[in-house]
Amino acid sequence: MLIHEYLSRTATRLPEKTALVCGKLRASYRMIDERAKNFAAFLRTQELERGDRVAVFIDSSLETVVAIFGILEAGGCLVIVNPSTHAERLGFILNDAGAKFIVASVEKLATVEQALKNSSLPARPGIILTGPAEDDDRYMSFEQVTNTLLPFTPVKIIDADLAAIIYTSGSTGQPKGVTHLHRTINSVVDVVAEYLEHTENDVILGLLPLSSSYGLLQVLVTFKTGGRIVLERGFGYPYEIIQRLKDERVTGFAGAPTVYAIMLKLEGLEREDFSHLRYLTNAAAALPAAFIPQLRKIFPQAKIYLMHGLTECLRTTFLPPDEIDIKPTSVGSGMKNVELWLEDASGNRVPQGQVGEMMVRGSNIMQGYWNDPESTAKVLKPGRYPWERVLRTRDLFVEDEDGDFHFVAREDELIKSRGEKVSPVEVEDVLYRLDAVQETRVIGVPDGVLGQAIRAEIVLKENRTLTAQEVKAHCRKNIEDFKVPHHIEFVDSLPKTQGGKIKRTEQQ
């Protein structure tokens, strides 16, 4: 199935149903489908060819969703750029992808022009602006073209065609374009919709940037099953988001640990009625086990799904919610149509109970990094069949006796101290048991004697106090001596990626 068919088929089945809520705007499936087809027709009149890349550089909105489906309907390849991206990085992405068009908001026009100043593209991309129309023939109006009915002839594409390039950061710090086909994305959407038991009655709160695979999948799963997505631009005003969650009777909510950390410090939530919330999901980073009972107090009826995934394979595992009390540190086993195992540095499979790098085999794997065969060769290796490749995730796990996986660390984040290997996640889990801790990160820092010393950086909850001595005493009671942080630093905030994950390396 092709990705844009999610919209067209649901619009045929449920034309007047509200598909999207953004602020005060409410849009039906029919409206979004009509505008997406108008945009597709316009792109074809502008000589967009099958596989041409179109960048989308706007905040989560109706326009973003219309652009996504319109680009795919026209046979183009979607390149969503995080709206907080600076000009230098945007310029790299536009050049690397070879963007033929860019859809941007008027507010971001200066950033776009700065990004294009040193462009190496053979031709200047067509710039299509959302918002008030510019009186300049160098720009086109997104509102005008999506509200203009043009004859549209469906484009002949197949599920082996490129659907999206999702840019992420590699070990060098340069963005890497992860390539996914229509069938790659569709295979994951189907499985996620199945295990989350999605129906047209679901109302999903979308806080995550659509430039991330986690955020994009929320929209796609919702549109394929006929639900409703409530788009928000992050979690900057937590109490307003909570009110929106209640007003819209949200049934599904996806977050990263940083979002849940903010939510858990809000006062009075346990007295609110969230009986409509059916599930919470966590991916992107390990959810501290200490968060689970706290979330249960606020959302007693919601199932909590712990999952693992990365941009290169979208999603790999989920832990059934009824097992979370038994295995709060596990992300479960491989989802349907995905085979997982662990290998050591020499490529040998490691037995259960030992640390190894997760390998992924299945239809969810990327085709490679766009324009980067060298980096691709490092993470895609020969598989069982001559034509097959499997993915190295660079994520270290331990597999238990039931075949469930427990995250240890990213390969480049594992701390090596005093000849021992220390998982930063394990130490962070212990720190989160301290009631005064709002957020924390544990990293290794160079040390002439230890190799790496363990440093814990801690953000305290408002009006709470804690000393380094208290932190170390707590750790000594709960983990081995060699895992106790050598340095404790209390900070006002932690560095985060554009997607809201806490950074442990400068390259993220």
Short mmCIF file of C-alpha atoms in Angstrom, two decimals:
data_model
loop_
_atom_site.label_atom_id
_atom_site.label_comp_id
_atom_site.label_asym_id
_atom_site.label_seq_id
_atom_site.Cartn_x
_atom_site.Cartn_y
_atom_site.Cartn_z
CA MET A 1 0.00 0.00 0.00
CA LEU A 2 1.21 3.52 -0.78
CA ILE A 3 1.45 6.00 2.10
CA HIS A 4 -0.73 8.72 0.55
CA GLU A 5 -3.50 6.15 0.11
CA TYR A 6 -4.02 6.27 3.88
CA LEU A 7 -5.59 9.70 3.41
CA SER A 8 -7.49 9.09 0.19
CA ARG A 9 -9.04 5.82 1.38
CA THR A 10 -10.05 7.21 4.76
CA ALA A 11 -11.42 10.36 3.09
CA THR A 12 -13.63 8.12 0.93
CA ARG A 13 -14.80 6.13 3.96
CA LEU A 14 -15.12 8.95 6.51
CA PRO A 15 -15.16 12.20 4.51
CA GLU A 16 -16.69 14.54 7.10
CA LYS A 17 -14.91 13.15 10.14
CA THR A 18 -12.49 15.50 11.89
CA ALA A 19 -9.03 14.21 11.04
CA LEU A 20 -6.89 16.93 12.56
CA VAL A 21 -7.08 19.52 15.32
CA CYS A 22 -4.49 22.28 15.56
CA GLY A 23 -5.25 25.21 17.83
CA LYS A 24 -8.76 26.35 16.98
CA LEU A 25 -8.65 24.76 13.54
CA ARG A 26 -10.47 21.50 12.87
CA ALA A 27 -10.03 19.85 9.48
CA SER A 28 -11.97 16.94 7.99
CA TYR A 29 -10.51 14.10 5.98
CA ARG A 30 -12.28 15.48 2.90
CA MET A 31 -10.69 18.93 3.32
CA ILE A 32 -7.18 17.56 3.82
CA ASP A 33 -7.54 15.15 0.90
CA GLU A 34 -8.76 17.87 -1.46
CA ARG A 35 -5.95 20.22 -0.53
CA ALA A 36 -3.33 17.47 -0.75
CA LYS A 37 -4.51 16.55 -4.26
CA ASN A 38 -4.47 20.22 -5.28
CA PHE A 39 -0.91 20.47 -4.03
CA ALA A 40 0.05 17.28 -5.85
CA ALA A 41 -1.46 18.62 -9.07
CA PHE A 42 0.42 21.90 -8.67
CA LEU A 43 3.73 20.11 -8.11
CA ARG A 44 3.19 18.12 -11.28
CA THR A 45 2.57 21.33 -13.25
CA GLN A 46 5.93 22.51 -11.89
CA GLU A 47 7.59 19.44 -13.43
CA LEU A 48 8.09 17.47 -10.23
CA GLU A 49 9.25 14.02 -11.32
CA ARG A 50 8.86 10.73 -9.51
CA GLY A 51 11.36 10.58 -6.67
CA ASP A 52 12.19 14.31 -6.65
CA ARG A 53 12.79 15.55 -3.12
CA VAL A 54 10.56 18.19 -1.52
CA ALA A 55 11.60 19.66 1.83
CA VAL A 56 9.02 20.72 4.43
CA PHE A 57 10.24 23.33 6.92
CA ILE A 58 7.23 24.40 8.98
CA ASP A 59 5.87 23.83 12.48
CA SER A 60 3.41 20.97 13.06
CA SER A 61 0.19 22.18 11.48
CA LEU A 62 -2.52 21.50 8.91
CA GLU A 63 -0.09 22.75 6.26
CA THR A 64 2.50 20.19 7.30
CA VAL A 65 0.04 17.32 6.94
CA VAL A 66 -1.31 18.59 3.60
CA ALA A 67 2.26 18.92 2.33
CA ILE A 68 3.20 15.40 3.46
CA PHE A 69 0.36 13.71 1.62
CA GLY A 70 0.47 16.06 -1.38
CA ILE A 71 4.16 15.41 -1.99
CA LEU A 72 3.66 11.65 -1.82
CA GLU A 73 0.52 11.84 -4.00
CA ALA A 74 2.61 13.63 -6.65
CA GLY A 75 5.21 10.86 -6.57
CA GLY A 76 7.76 12.97 -4.72
CA CYS A 77 10.01 12.08 -1.81
CA LEU A 78 9.30 13.76 1.51
CA VAL A 79 12.09 15.49 3.45
CA ILE A 80 10.72 16.94 6.71
CA VAL A 81 13.16 19.28 8.45
CA ASN A 82 12.85 20.07 12.14
CA PRO A 83 11.42 23.61 12.37
CA SER A 84 14.14 24.66 14.84
CA THR A 85 16.93 23.84 12.38
CA HIS A 86 19.48 26.61 11.84
CA ALA A 87 20.50 27.90 8.42
CA GLU A 88 23.79 26.02 8.14
CA ARG A 89 22.24 22.64 8.84
CA LEU A 90 19.25 23.41 6.63
CA GLY A 91 21.61 24.31 3.79
CA PHE A 92 23.42 21.00 4.18
CA ILE A 93 20.15 19.05 4.09
CA LEU A 94 18.82 20.90 1.03
CA ASN A 95 22.08 20.35 -0.84
CA ASP A 96 22.49 16.74 0.23
CA ALA A 97 18.91 15.81 -0.65
CA GLY A 98 18.99 17.77 -3.89
CA ALA A 99 15.70 19.43 -2.97
CA LYS A 100 13.66 20.62 -5.95
CA PHE A 101 11.15 22.50 -3.76
CA ILE A 102 10.93 23.67 -0.16
CA VAL A 103 7.70 24.39 1.69
CA ALA A 104 8.41 26.90 4.46
CA SER A 105 6.53 29.34 6.65
CA VAL A 106 6.95 33.06 6.00
CA GLU A 107 8.55 33.36 9.44
CA LYS A 108 11.34 31.01 8.34
CA LEU A 109 12.01 32.70 4.99
CA ALA A 110 15.17 34.47 6.24
CA THR A 111 16.58 31.13 7.42
CA VAL A 112 15.78 29.55 4.04
CA GLU A 113 17.46 32.36 2.10
CA GLN A 114 20.51 32.18 4.36
CA ALA A 115 20.66 28.43 3.84
CA LEU A 116 20.58 28.86 0.06
CA LYS A 117 23.34 31.50 -0.07
CA ASN A 118 26.09 28.94 -0.56
CA SER A 119 23.92 26.35 -2.27
CA SER A 120 25.57 23.82 -4.55
CA LEU A 121 22.25 22.80 -6.06
CA PRO A 122 22.12 22.92 -9.88
CA ALA A 123 19.02 25.13 -9.68
CA ARG A 124 17.43 27.22 -6.95
CA PRO A 125 14.62 25.22 -5.30
CA GLY A 126 11.11 26.50 -5.75
CA ILE A 127 10.07 28.17 -2.49
CA ILE A 128 6.44 27.73 -1.45
CA LEU A 129 5.47 29.81 1.57
CA THR A 130 2.73 29.27 4.10
CA GLY A 131 1.19 32.28 5.81
CA PRO A 132 0.63 35.77 4.37
CA ALA A 133 1.62 35.83 0.71
CA GLU A 134 4.87 37.65 -0.14
CA ASP A 135 4.65 40.28 -2.87
CA ASP A 136 7.60 38.72 -4.67
CA ASP A 137 7.50 36.52 -7.74
CA ARG A 138 10.38 34.42 -6.35
CA TYR A 139 7.91 32.78 -3.96
CA MET A 140 4.68 30.83 -4.33
CA SER A 141 1.76 30.82 -1.89
CA PHE A 142 0.97 27.46 -0.31
CA GLU A 143 -2.56 28.63 0.55
CA GLN A 144 -3.20 29.70 -3.01
CA VAL A 145 -1.95 26.54 -4.67
CA THR A 146 -3.68 24.17 -2.22
CA ASN A 147 -7.01 25.99 -2.63
CA THR A 148 -6.83 26.05 -6.43
CA LEU A 149 -8.55 23.11 -8.09
CA LEU A 150 -6.42 21.67 -10.85
CA PRO A 151 -6.99 18.51 -12.88
CA PHE A 152 -4.99 15.71 -11.33
CA THR A 153 -4.00 12.43 -12.91
CA PRO A 154 -2.71 9.87 -10.38
CA VAL A 155 1.00 9.22 -10.74
CA LYS A 156 2.18 5.70 -11.42
CA ILE A 157 4.35 4.76 -8.47
CA ILE A 158 4.86 1.48 -6.64
CA ASP A 159 5.64 0.57 -3.04
CA ALA A 160 9.31 0.10 -3.92
CA ASP A 161 9.58 3.84 -4.63
CA LEU A 162 11.28 6.19 -2.18
CA ALA A 163 8.80 7.83 0.19
CA ALA A 164 10.93 9.75 2.69
CA ILE A 165 14.42 10.82 3.66
CA ILE A 166 14.56 11.41 7.40
CA TYR A 167 17.67 13.27 8.51
CA THR A 168 19.41 12.28 11.69
CA SER A 169 22.88 12.82 13.15
CA GLY A 170 25.68 10.35 12.66
CA SER A 171 28.86 9.74 14.61
CA THR A 172 30.60 12.62 12.80
CA GLY A 173 27.87 15.08 13.76
CA GLN A 174 26.88 15.64 10.12
CA PRO A 175 23.23 14.93 9.29
CA LYS A 176 22.59 11.61 7.57
CA GLY A 177 19.61 11.03 5.33
CA VAL A 178 17.85 7.78 6.24
CA THR A 179 15.94 6.48 3.22
CA HIS A 180 12.63 4.65 3.51
CA LEU A 181 10.38 3.19 0.82
CA HIS A 182 6.58 3.25 0.84
CA ARG A 183 6.54 -0.46 1.71
CA THR A 184 9.10 -0.02 4.52
CA ILE A 185 6.98 2.59 6.26
CA ASN A 186 3.72 0.77 5.55
CA SER A 187 5.01 -2.46 7.09
CA VAL A 188 5.75 -0.64 10.35
CA VAL A 189 2.51 1.37 10.37
CA ASP A 190 0.49 -1.85 10.08
CA VAL A 191 2.25 -3.55 12.98
CA VAL A 192 2.18 -0.50 15.27
CA ALA A 193 -1.53 0.03 14.58
CA GLU A 194 -2.15 -3.62 15.41
CA TYR A 195 -0.34 -3.82 18.75
CA LEU A 196 -1.67 -0.43 19.91
CA GLU A 197 -5.16 -1.63 18.86
CA HIS A 198 -5.85 1.56 16.92
CA THR A 199 -9.35 2.26 15.62
CA GLU A 200 -11.19 5.20 14.10
CA ASN A 201 -12.37 6.08 17.62
CA ASP A 202 -8.87 6.99 18.77
CA VAL A 203 -7.81 10.58 19.39
CA ILE A 204 -4.02 10.96 19.40
CA LEU A 205 -2.08 13.83 20.94
CA GLY A 206 0.92 14.66 18.74
CA LEU A 207 3.63 16.56 20.62
CA LEU A 208 6.62 15.09 18.84
CA PRO A 209 8.17 16.86 15.82
CA LEU A 210 7.02 15.34 12.54
CA SER A 211 10.64 15.45 11.39
CA SER A 212 11.24 12.48 13.70
CA SER A 213 10.13 8.99 12.73
CA TYR A 214 8.33 8.68 16.10
CA GLY A 215 6.22 11.78 15.44
CA LEU A 216 5.61 10.98 11.78
CA LEU A 217 4.41 7.46 12.59
CA GLN A 218 1.77 8.91 14.92
CA VAL A 219 0.21 10.84 12.04
CA LEU A 220 0.42 7.94 9.61
CA VAL A 221 -1.06 5.37 12.00
CA THR A 222 -3.91 7.77 12.81
CA PHE A 223 -4.74 8.52 9.19
CA LYS A 224 -4.61 4.88 8.14
CA THR A 225 -7.02 3.81 10.89
CA GLY A 226 -9.31 6.83 10.57
CA GLY A 227 -8.69 8.40 13.98
CA ARG A 228 -8.02 12.01 14.89
CA ILE A 229 -4.66 13.68 15.52
CA VAL A 230 -4.34 16.70 17.80
CA LEU A 231 -1.13 18.48 16.80
CA GLU A 232 0.81 20.61 19.25
CA ARG A 233 4.15 22.37 18.87
CA GLY A 234 5.97 20.67 21.72
CA PHE A 235 5.43 20.69 25.46
CA GLY A 236 6.35 24.32 26.12
CA TYR A 237 3.13 25.14 28.01
CA PRO A 238 2.45 21.94 29.97
CA TYR A 239 -0.80 22.93 31.69
CA GLU A 240 -2.30 24.05 28.36
CA ILE A 241 -1.34 20.70 26.84
CA ILE A 242 -2.93 18.85 29.75
CA GLN A 243 -6.12 20.88 29.28
CA ARG A 244 -6.11 20.04 25.56
CA LEU A 245 -5.66 16.36 26.44
CA LYS A 246 -8.82 16.58 28.57
CA ASP A 247 -10.90 18.75 26.22
CA GLU A 248 -10.27 16.53 23.19
CA ARG A 249 -10.76 13.31 25.19
CA VAL A 250 -7.39 12.04 23.98
CA THR A 251 -7.00 8.26 23.94
CA GLY A 252 -3.34 7.92 22.97
CA PHE A 253 -0.24 9.85 23.93
CA ALA A 254 3.37 9.34 22.83
CA GLY A 255 6.27 10.87 24.68
CA ALA A 256 9.97 10.70 25.39
CA PRO A 257 11.37 10.55 28.94
CA THR A 258 11.97 14.33 28.94
CA VAL A 259 8.25 14.95 28.31
CA TYR A 260 7.24 12.57 31.09
CA ALA A 261 9.74 14.21 33.46
CA ILE A 262 8.03 17.58 32.90
CA MET A 263 4.59 16.04 33.28
CA LEU A 264 5.46 14.37 36.57
CA LYS A 265 6.48 17.64 38.19
CA LEU A 266 3.10 19.27 37.48
CA GLU A 267 0.96 19.60 40.56
CA GLY A 268 -2.54 18.21 41.00
CA LEU A 269 -2.70 15.93 37.95
CA GLU A 270 -3.55 12.88 40.07
CA ARG A 271 -6.85 14.58 40.96
CA GLU A 272 -7.89 15.05 37.31
CA ASP A 273 -10.08 12.67 35.31
CA PHE A 274 -8.08 11.00 32.54
CA SER A 275 -10.30 7.94 32.18
CA HIS A 276 -10.48 8.51 28.40
CA LEU A 277 -6.72 7.97 27.99
CA ARG A 278 -6.26 4.44 26.69
CA TYR A 279 -2.48 4.24 26.35
CA LEU A 280 0.89 5.95 26.75
CA THR A 281 3.95 5.03 24.72
CA ASN A 282 7.64 5.64 25.26
CA ALA A 283 10.42 5.36 22.72
CA ALA A 284 13.42 7.47 21.63
CA ALA A 285 15.19 6.79 24.97
CA ALA A 286 14.80 4.42 27.91
CA LEU A 287 12.03 5.36 30.33
CA PRO A 288 13.34 5.42 33.92
CA ALA A 289 11.66 2.62 35.85
CA ALA A 290 10.87 5.07 38.66
CA PHE A 291 8.54 6.97 36.31
CA ILE A 292 6.16 4.04 35.87
CA PRO A 293 4.39 4.04 39.28
CA GLN A 294 4.25 7.85 39.16
CA LEU A 295 2.57 7.80 35.74
CA ARG A 296 0.15 5.16 37.01
CA LYS A 297 -1.00 7.50 39.78
CA ILE A 298 -1.95 10.14 37.22
CA PHE A 299 -3.23 7.81 34.48
CA PRO A 300 -4.47 4.70 36.34
CA GLN A 301 -6.48 3.34 33.41
CA ALA A 302 -3.87 3.87 30.70
CA LYS A 303 -1.75 1.04 29.36
CA ILE A 304 1.95 1.89 29.16
CA TYR A 305 3.89 0.61 26.16
CA LEU A 306 7.69 0.57 26.35
CA MET A 307 9.18 0.40 22.86
CA HIS A 308 12.48 0.59 20.99
CA GLY A 309 13.17 2.00 17.59
CA LEU A 310 15.55 4.20 15.67
CA THR A 311 15.28 6.17 12.47
CA GLU A 312 17.13 3.50 10.47
CA CYS A 313 14.43 0.88 11.17
CA LEU A 314 11.55 2.94 12.62
CA ARG A 315 10.43 0.45 15.28
CA THR A 316 11.78 -2.89 16.53
CA THR A 317 10.16 -3.96 19.81
CA PHE A 318 7.37 -3.38 22.28
CA LEU A 319 6.67 -4.74 25.75
CA PRO A 320 3.05 -5.84 26.29
CA PRO A 321 1.63 -3.51 28.99
CA ASP A 322 0.62 -6.39 31.26
CA GLU A 323 4.32 -7.31 31.62
CA ILE A 324 5.58 -3.89 32.66
CA ASP A 325 5.45 -4.61 36.40
CA ILE A 326 7.46 -7.78 35.85
CA LYS A 327 10.03 -6.18 33.53
CA PRO A 328 10.04 -2.39 33.95
CA THR A 329 13.49 -2.09 32.37
CA SER A 330 12.63 -4.12 29.26
CA VAL A 331 11.45 -2.93 25.84
CA GLY A 332 10.08 -6.40 25.07
CA SER A 333 10.81 -8.65 22.12
CA GLY A 334 10.79 -8.15 18.37
CA MET A 335 7.48 -7.03 16.91
CA LYS A 336 5.77 -8.92 14.09
CA ASN A 337 7.90 -9.42 10.95
CA VAL A 338 11.09 -8.35 12.73
CA GLU A 339 13.92 -10.69 13.78
CA LEU A 340 16.40 -9.50 16.41
CA TRP A 341 19.58 -10.91 17.92
CA LEU A 342 22.72 -9.68 19.68
CA GLU A 343 26.31 -9.85 18.43
CA ASP A 344 29.71 -9.11 19.93
CA ALA A 345 32.36 -6.89 18.33
CA SER A 346 33.56 -9.82 16.20
CA GLY A 347 30.11 -10.50 14.75
CA ASN A 348 29.42 -13.61 16.83
CA ARG A 349 26.00 -14.12 18.41
CA VAL A 350 26.05 -13.69 22.16
CA PRO A 351 24.03 -15.90 24.51
CA GLN A 352 21.21 -14.69 26.70
CA GLY A 353 22.37 -12.73 29.72
CA GLN A 354 25.37 -11.14 27.98
CA VAL A 355 25.71 -7.66 26.46
CA GLY A 356 25.69 -7.40 22.69
CA GLU A 357 24.77 -5.09 19.85
CA MET A 358 21.22 -5.46 18.55
CA MET A 359 20.95 -6.62 14.93
CA VAL A 360 17.74 -6.18 12.97
CA ARG A 361 16.34 -8.22 10.10
CA GLY A 362 13.02 -7.35 8.50
CA SER A 363 11.04 -5.16 6.14
CA ASN A 364 11.45 -2.17 8.46
CA ILE A 365 15.10 -1.52 7.56
CA MET A 366 16.20 1.56 5.63
CA GLN A 367 17.69 1.27 2.16
CA GLY A 368 20.78 3.16 3.30
CA TYR A 369 22.04 6.67 3.98
CA TRP A 370 21.36 9.07 1.10
CA ASN A 371 24.58 9.94 -0.78
CA ASP A 372 26.70 8.18 1.84
CA PRO A 373 27.72 4.65 0.80
CA GLU A 374 30.64 4.61 3.25
CA SER A 375 28.44 5.17 6.31
CA THR A 376 25.83 2.80 4.88
CA ALA A 377 28.39 0.01 4.61
CA LYS A 378 29.21 0.39 8.31
CA VAL A 379 25.66 -0.32 9.49
CA LEU A 380 24.18 -2.59 6.79
CA LYS A 381 25.86 -5.99 6.56
CA PRO A 382 25.15 -9.11 4.48
CA GLY A 383 22.17 -11.13 5.68
CA ARG A 384 20.93 -14.69 5.37
CA TYR A 385 20.29 -14.45 1.63
CA PRO A 386 22.61 -13.04 -1.04
CA TRP A 387 20.28 -10.08 -1.69
CA GLU A 388 19.58 -9.30 1.96
CA ARG A 389 21.16 -6.85 4.39
CA VAL A 390 20.66 -6.58 8.13
CA LEU A 391 21.04 -3.50 10.31
CA ARG A 392 23.59 -2.84 13.02
CA THR A 393 21.82 -0.58 15.50
CA ARG A 394 24.85 0.42 17.62
CA ASP A 395 22.49 -0.13 20.59
CA LEU A 396 23.72 -2.49 23.30
CA PHE A 397 21.21 -4.79 24.99
CA VAL A 398 20.96 -7.86 27.18
CA GLU A 399 18.44 -10.54 26.19
CA ASP A 400 16.76 -12.35 29.09
CA GLU A 401 15.59 -15.97 29.27
CA ASP A 402 12.19 -15.05 27.80
CA GLY A 403 13.70 -13.39 24.73
CA ASP A 404 12.96 -9.85 25.95
CA PHE A 405 15.57 -7.12 25.53
CA HIS A 406 16.94 -4.75 28.19
CA PHE A 407 18.74 -1.61 27.00
CA VAL A 408 22.27 -1.04 28.27
CA ALA A 409 23.66 1.92 26.27
CA ARG A 410 24.45 3.28 22.87
CA GLU A 411 27.73 1.75 21.76
CA ASP A 412 29.55 5.09 21.97
CA GLU A 413 27.94 6.00 25.32
CA LEU A 414 29.02 2.96 27.36
CA ILE A 415 31.29 4.13 30.18
CA LYS A 416 34.56 2.26 30.75
CA SER A 417 35.84 2.96 34.25
CA ARG A 418 38.37 1.05 36.35
CA GLY A 419 38.35 -1.71 33.74
CA GLU A 420 34.59 -2.18 34.11
CA LYS A 421 31.79 -1.35 31.66
CA VAL A 422 29.04 0.80 33.13
CA SER A 423 25.61 1.41 31.62
CA PRO A 424 24.64 5.08 32.07
CA VAL A 425 20.97 4.07 31.94
CA GLU A 426 21.39 1.76 34.96
CA VAL A 427 22.93 4.54 37.03
CA GLU A 428 20.27 7.03 35.89
CA ASP A 429 17.51 4.63 36.93
CA VAL A 430 18.94 4.62 40.43
CA LEU A 431 19.21 8.41 40.52
CA TYR A 432 15.59 8.81 39.43
CA ARG A 433 14.52 6.96 42.60
CA LEU A 434 15.52 10.08 44.52
CA ASP A 435 12.33 12.08 44.80
CA ALA A 436 14.13 15.42 44.37
CA VAL A 437 15.51 14.49 40.93
CA GLN A 438 13.62 15.83 37.92
CA GLU A 439 16.11 14.93 35.18
CA THR A 440 19.58 13.47 35.06
CA ARG A 441 22.23 12.27 32.68
CA VAL A 442 25.26 10.11 33.40
CA ILE A 443 28.30 10.37 31.16
CA GLY A 444 31.92 9.31 31.12
CA VAL A 445 34.63 11.98 31.28
CA PRO A 446 38.36 11.40 30.63
CA ASP A 447 40.40 10.48 33.69
CA GLY A 448 44.11 9.67 33.76
CA VAL A 449 43.74 6.95 36.38
CA LEU A 450 40.25 5.52 35.83
CA GLY A 451 40.17 5.77 32.04
CA GLN A 452 36.76 7.39 32.38
CA ALA A 453 35.25 8.88 35.50
CA ILE A 454 31.48 8.71 35.94
CA ARG A 455 29.80 12.12 36.11
CA ALA A 456 26.15 12.56 37.06
CA GLU A 457 24.46 15.82 36.12
CA ILE A 458 21.20 16.43 37.97
CA VAL A 459 18.33 18.87 37.52
CA LEU A 460 16.42 19.18 40.79
CA LYS A 461 12.69 19.64 41.11
CA GLU A 462 11.58 23.12 42.07
CA ASN A 463 12.17 24.00 45.74
CA ARG A 464 13.97 20.72 46.40
CA THR A 465 17.50 20.25 47.72
CA LEU A 466 20.01 17.45 47.56
CA THR A 467 23.73 17.18 48.27
CA ALA A 468 26.43 15.28 46.43
CA GLN A 469 27.05 13.23 49.56
CA GLU A 470 23.38 12.21 49.72
CA VAL A 471 23.45 11.19 46.05
CA LYS A 472 26.54 9.05 46.47
CA ALA A 473 25.20 7.42 49.64
CA HIS A 474 21.97 6.53 47.80
CA CYS A 475 23.93 5.04 44.90
CA ARG A 476 26.14 2.93 47.17
CA LYS A 477 23.03 1.33 48.62
CA ASN A 478 21.61 0.42 45.21
CA ILE A 479 24.45 -0.36 42.77
CA GLU A 480 27.95 -1.80 42.81
CA ASP A 481 30.74 0.45 44.02
CA PHE A 482 32.40 0.82 40.61
CA LYS A 483 29.13 2.25 39.19
CA VAL A 484 28.81 5.02 41.77
CA PRO A 485 29.36 8.45 40.14
CA HIS A 486 32.70 10.05 40.94
CA HIS A 487 31.43 13.56 40.19
CA ILE A 488 28.00 15.02 41.00
CA GLU A 489 27.00 18.27 39.34
CA PHE A 490 23.72 20.10 39.91
CA VAL A 491 22.64 21.98 36.78
CA ASP A 492 19.69 24.10 35.67
CA SER A 493 19.08 22.12 32.47
CA LEU A 494 20.47 19.32 30.34
CA PRO A 495 21.42 19.52 26.64
CA LYS A 496 18.77 18.02 24.38
CA THR A 497 18.44 17.08 20.74
CA GLN A 498 15.87 18.70 18.44
CA GLY A 499 13.63 15.73 19.18
CA GLY A 500 13.80 16.30 22.93
CA LYS A 501 16.18 13.47 23.86
CA ILE A 502 18.86 14.16 26.44
CA LYS A 503 22.25 14.31 24.74
CA ARG A 504 25.07 12.18 26.07
CA THR A 505 27.55 13.06 23.31
CA GLU A 506 28.29 16.27 21.43
CA GLN A 507 27.64 14.47 18.12
CA GLN A 508 23.94 13.86 18.81
#
